[in-house]
Short mmCIF file of C-alpha atoms in Angstrom, two decimals:
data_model
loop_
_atom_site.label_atom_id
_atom_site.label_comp_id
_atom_site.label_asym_id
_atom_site.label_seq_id
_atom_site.Cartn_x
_atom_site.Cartn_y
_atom_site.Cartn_z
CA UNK C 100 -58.47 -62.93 -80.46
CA UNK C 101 -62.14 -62.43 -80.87
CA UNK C 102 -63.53 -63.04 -84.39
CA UNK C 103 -63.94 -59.20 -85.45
CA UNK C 104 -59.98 -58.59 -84.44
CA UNK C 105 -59.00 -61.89 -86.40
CA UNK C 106 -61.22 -60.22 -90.00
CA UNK C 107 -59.90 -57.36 -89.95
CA UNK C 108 -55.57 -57.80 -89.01
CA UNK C 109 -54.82 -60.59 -90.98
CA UNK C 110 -52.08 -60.66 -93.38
CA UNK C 111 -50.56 -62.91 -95.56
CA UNK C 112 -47.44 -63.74 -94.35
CA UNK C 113 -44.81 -65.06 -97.02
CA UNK C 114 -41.65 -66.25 -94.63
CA UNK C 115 -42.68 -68.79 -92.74
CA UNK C 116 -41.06 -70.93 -90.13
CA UNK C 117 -41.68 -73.38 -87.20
CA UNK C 118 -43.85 -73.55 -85.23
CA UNK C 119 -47.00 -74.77 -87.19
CA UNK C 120 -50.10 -75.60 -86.19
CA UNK C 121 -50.09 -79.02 -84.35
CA UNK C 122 -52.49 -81.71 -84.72
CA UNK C 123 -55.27 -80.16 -82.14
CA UNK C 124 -54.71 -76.78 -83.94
CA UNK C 125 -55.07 -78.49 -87.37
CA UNK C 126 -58.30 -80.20 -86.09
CA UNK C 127 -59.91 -76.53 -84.97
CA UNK C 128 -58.31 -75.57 -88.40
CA UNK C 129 -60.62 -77.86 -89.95
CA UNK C 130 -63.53 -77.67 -87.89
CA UNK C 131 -63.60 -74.09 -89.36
CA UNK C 132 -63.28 -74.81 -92.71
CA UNK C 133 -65.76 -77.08 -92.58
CA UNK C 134 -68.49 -74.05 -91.19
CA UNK C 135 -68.24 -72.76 -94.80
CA UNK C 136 -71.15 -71.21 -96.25
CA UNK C 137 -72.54 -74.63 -98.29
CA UNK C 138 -75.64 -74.56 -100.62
CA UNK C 139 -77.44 -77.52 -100.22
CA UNK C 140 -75.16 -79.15 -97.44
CA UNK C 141 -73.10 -81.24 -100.45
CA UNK C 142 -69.89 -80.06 -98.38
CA UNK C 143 -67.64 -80.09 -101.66
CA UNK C 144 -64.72 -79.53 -100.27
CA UNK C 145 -61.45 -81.57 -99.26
CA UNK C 146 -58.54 -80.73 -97.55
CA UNK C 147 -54.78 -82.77 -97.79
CA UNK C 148 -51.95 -81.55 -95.50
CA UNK C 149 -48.73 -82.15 -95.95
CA UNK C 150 -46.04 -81.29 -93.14
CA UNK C 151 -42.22 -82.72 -91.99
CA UNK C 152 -41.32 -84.87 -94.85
CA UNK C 153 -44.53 -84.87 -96.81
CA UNK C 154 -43.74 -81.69 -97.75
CA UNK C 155 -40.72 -83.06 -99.67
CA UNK C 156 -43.04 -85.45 -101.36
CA UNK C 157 -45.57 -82.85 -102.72
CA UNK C 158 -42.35 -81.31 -104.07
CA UNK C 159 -41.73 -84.40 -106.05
CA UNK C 160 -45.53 -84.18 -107.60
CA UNK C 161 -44.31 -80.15 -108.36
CA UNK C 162 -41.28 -81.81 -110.23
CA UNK C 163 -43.46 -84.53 -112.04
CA UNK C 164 -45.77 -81.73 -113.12
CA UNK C 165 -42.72 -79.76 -114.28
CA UNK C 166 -41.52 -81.93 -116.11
CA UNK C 167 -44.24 -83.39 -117.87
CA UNK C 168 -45.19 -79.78 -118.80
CA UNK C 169 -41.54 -78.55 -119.76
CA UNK C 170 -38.96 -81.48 -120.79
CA UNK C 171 -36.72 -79.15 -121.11
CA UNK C 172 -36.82 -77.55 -117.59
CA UNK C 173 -33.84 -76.32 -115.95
CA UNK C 174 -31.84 -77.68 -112.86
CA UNK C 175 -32.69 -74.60 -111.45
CA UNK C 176 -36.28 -74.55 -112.22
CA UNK C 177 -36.38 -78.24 -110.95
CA UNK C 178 -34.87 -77.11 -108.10
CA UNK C 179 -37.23 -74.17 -107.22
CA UNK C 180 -40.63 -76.17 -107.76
CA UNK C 181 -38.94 -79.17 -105.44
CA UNK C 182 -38.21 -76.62 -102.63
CA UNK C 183 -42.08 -74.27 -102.92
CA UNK C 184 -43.70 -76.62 -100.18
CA UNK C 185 -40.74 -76.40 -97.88
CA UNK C 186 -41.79 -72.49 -97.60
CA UNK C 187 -43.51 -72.97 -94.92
CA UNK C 188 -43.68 -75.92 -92.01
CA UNK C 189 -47.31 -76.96 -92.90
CA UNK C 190 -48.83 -76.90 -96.56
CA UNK C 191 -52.91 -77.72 -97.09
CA UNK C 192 -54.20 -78.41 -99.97
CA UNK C 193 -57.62 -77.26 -101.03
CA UNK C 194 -59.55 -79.25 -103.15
CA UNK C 195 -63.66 -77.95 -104.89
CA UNK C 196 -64.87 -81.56 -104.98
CA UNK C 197 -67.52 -80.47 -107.44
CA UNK C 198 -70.17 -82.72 -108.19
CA UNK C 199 -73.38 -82.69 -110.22
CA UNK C 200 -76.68 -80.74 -108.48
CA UNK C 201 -80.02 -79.60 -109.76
CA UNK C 202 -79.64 -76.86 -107.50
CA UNK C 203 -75.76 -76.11 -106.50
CA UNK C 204 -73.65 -75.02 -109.75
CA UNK C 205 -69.87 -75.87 -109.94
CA UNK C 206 -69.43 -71.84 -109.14
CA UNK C 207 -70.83 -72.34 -106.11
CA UNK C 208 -69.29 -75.17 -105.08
CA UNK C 209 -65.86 -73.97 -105.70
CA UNK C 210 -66.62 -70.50 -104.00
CA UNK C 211 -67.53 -73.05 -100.72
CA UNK C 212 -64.31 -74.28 -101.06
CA UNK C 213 -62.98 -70.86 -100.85
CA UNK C 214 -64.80 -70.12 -98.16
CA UNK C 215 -63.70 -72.82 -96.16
CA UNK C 216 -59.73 -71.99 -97.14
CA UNK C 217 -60.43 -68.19 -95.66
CA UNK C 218 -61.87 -69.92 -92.47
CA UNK C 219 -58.83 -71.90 -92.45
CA UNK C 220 -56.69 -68.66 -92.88
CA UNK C 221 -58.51 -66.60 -90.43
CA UNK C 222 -58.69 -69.22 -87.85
CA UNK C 223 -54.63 -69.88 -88.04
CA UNK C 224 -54.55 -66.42 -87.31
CA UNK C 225 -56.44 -65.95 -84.54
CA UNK C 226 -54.64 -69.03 -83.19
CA UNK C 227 -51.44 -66.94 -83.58
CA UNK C 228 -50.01 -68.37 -86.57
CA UNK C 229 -49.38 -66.79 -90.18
CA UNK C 230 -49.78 -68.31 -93.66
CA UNK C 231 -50.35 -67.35 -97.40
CA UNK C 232 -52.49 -68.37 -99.85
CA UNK C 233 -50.61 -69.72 -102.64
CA UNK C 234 -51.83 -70.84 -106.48
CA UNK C 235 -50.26 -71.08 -109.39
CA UNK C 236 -49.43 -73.90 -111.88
CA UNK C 237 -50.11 -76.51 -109.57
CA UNK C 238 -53.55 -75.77 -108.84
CA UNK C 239 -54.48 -76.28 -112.49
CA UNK C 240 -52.12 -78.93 -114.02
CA UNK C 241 -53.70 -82.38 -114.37
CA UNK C 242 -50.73 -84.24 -112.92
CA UNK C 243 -51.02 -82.75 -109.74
CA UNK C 244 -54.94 -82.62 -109.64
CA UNK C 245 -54.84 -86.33 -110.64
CA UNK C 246 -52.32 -87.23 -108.00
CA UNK C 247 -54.13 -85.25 -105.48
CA UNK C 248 -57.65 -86.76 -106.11
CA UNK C 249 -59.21 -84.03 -108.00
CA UNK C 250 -60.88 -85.73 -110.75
CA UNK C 251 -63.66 -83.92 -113.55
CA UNK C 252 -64.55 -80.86 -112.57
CA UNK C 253 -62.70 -80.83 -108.94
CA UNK C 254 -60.35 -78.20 -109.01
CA UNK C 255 -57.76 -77.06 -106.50
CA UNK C 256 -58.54 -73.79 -105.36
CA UNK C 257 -55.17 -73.17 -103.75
CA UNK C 258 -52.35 -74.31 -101.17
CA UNK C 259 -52.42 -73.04 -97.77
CA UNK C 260 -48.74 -72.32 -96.11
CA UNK C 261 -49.45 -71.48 -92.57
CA UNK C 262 -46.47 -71.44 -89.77
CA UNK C 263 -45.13 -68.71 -87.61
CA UNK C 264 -44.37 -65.01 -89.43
CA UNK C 265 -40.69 -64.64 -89.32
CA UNK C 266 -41.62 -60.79 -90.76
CA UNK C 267 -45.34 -59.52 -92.11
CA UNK C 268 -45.47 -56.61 -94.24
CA UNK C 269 -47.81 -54.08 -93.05
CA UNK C 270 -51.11 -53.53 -94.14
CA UNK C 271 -51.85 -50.81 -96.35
CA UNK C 272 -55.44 -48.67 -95.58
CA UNK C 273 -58.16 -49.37 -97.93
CA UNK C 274 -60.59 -46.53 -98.69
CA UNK C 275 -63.64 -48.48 -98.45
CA UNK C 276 -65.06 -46.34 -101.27
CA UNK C 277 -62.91 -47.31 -103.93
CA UNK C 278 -64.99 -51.05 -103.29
CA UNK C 279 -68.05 -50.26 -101.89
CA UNK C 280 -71.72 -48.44 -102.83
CA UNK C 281 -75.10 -48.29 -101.83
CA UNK C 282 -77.47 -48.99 -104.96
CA UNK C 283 -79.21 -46.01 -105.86
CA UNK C 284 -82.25 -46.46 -107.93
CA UNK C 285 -82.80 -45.01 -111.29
#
């Protein structure tokens, strides 16, 4: 799939399954992400995947988090944040390992880290696979940043859940002039 093709058809793709992207996939995965756009060439990103039975482990850190947040969580709720990683055969954490610059803000760094997650996205897909961008609690509660390695100011910017579509909903058209203008001047 050339690169135009790959921009402009992806989807996020919620039900997952096998197969993933194996280890020389995850490598060009990476190689992407790592062709972010990156003021100053500080390359403040990181990247943890977890896949077969890691994925049960990150559960576990979703579970610690839960519970240190809400003693008082359900079975059921236990249950559910045990069982989000095992969505989807691979799961990749992002991590904006922001650092002090004269010249790159934190903004910056984080939106690098971005960057490098939609390379990551756009890549699986022109490989063939599917995946979702996922955020939520986890990305922002200390137990899992600490337990991940995002110390300070690092901040998780998401969790990537690529595999194989089982079904992808269909794109909807976008009337490019609901987001776009050309500045007129005054």
């Amino acid at each position: 799939m050339n690169a135009i093709d790959a921009l402009l058809t992806r989807k996020s793709a919620a039900k997952l399954v096998e197969p993933a992207p194996d280890d020389a996939a995850l490598q060009t995965l990476f190689q992407a992400a790592v062709r972010a756009p990156d003021h100053g060439c500080i390359r403040p990103w990181r990247f943890i995947y977890f896949k077969d039975e890691m994925r049960h482990e990150l559960g576990q850190i979703f579970v610690e988090a839960l519970k240190k947040s809400n003693p008082e969580a359900t079975p059921a709720a236990i249950e559910k944040e045990a069982k989000k990683p095992l969505r989807a055969p691979l799961v990749i954490a992002v991590i904006a390992k922001v650092q002090e610059h004269p010249k790159v803000p934190a903004v910056e760094q984080i939106i690098s880290a971005g960057a490098a997650a939609q390379n990551i996205m756009i890549a699986a897909h022109a490989m063939g696979y599917a995946g979702i961008w996922r955020s939520g609690s986890p990305c922002f509660d200390e137990h899992v940043r600490s337990r991940l390695g995002a110390v300070g100011d690092d901040m998780i910017v998401g969790f990537l859940y690529l595999g194989t579509a089982k079904t992808v909903p269909p794109m909807p058209d976008l009337s490019l002039t609901d987001y776009v203008s050309e500045w007129k001047s005054a």
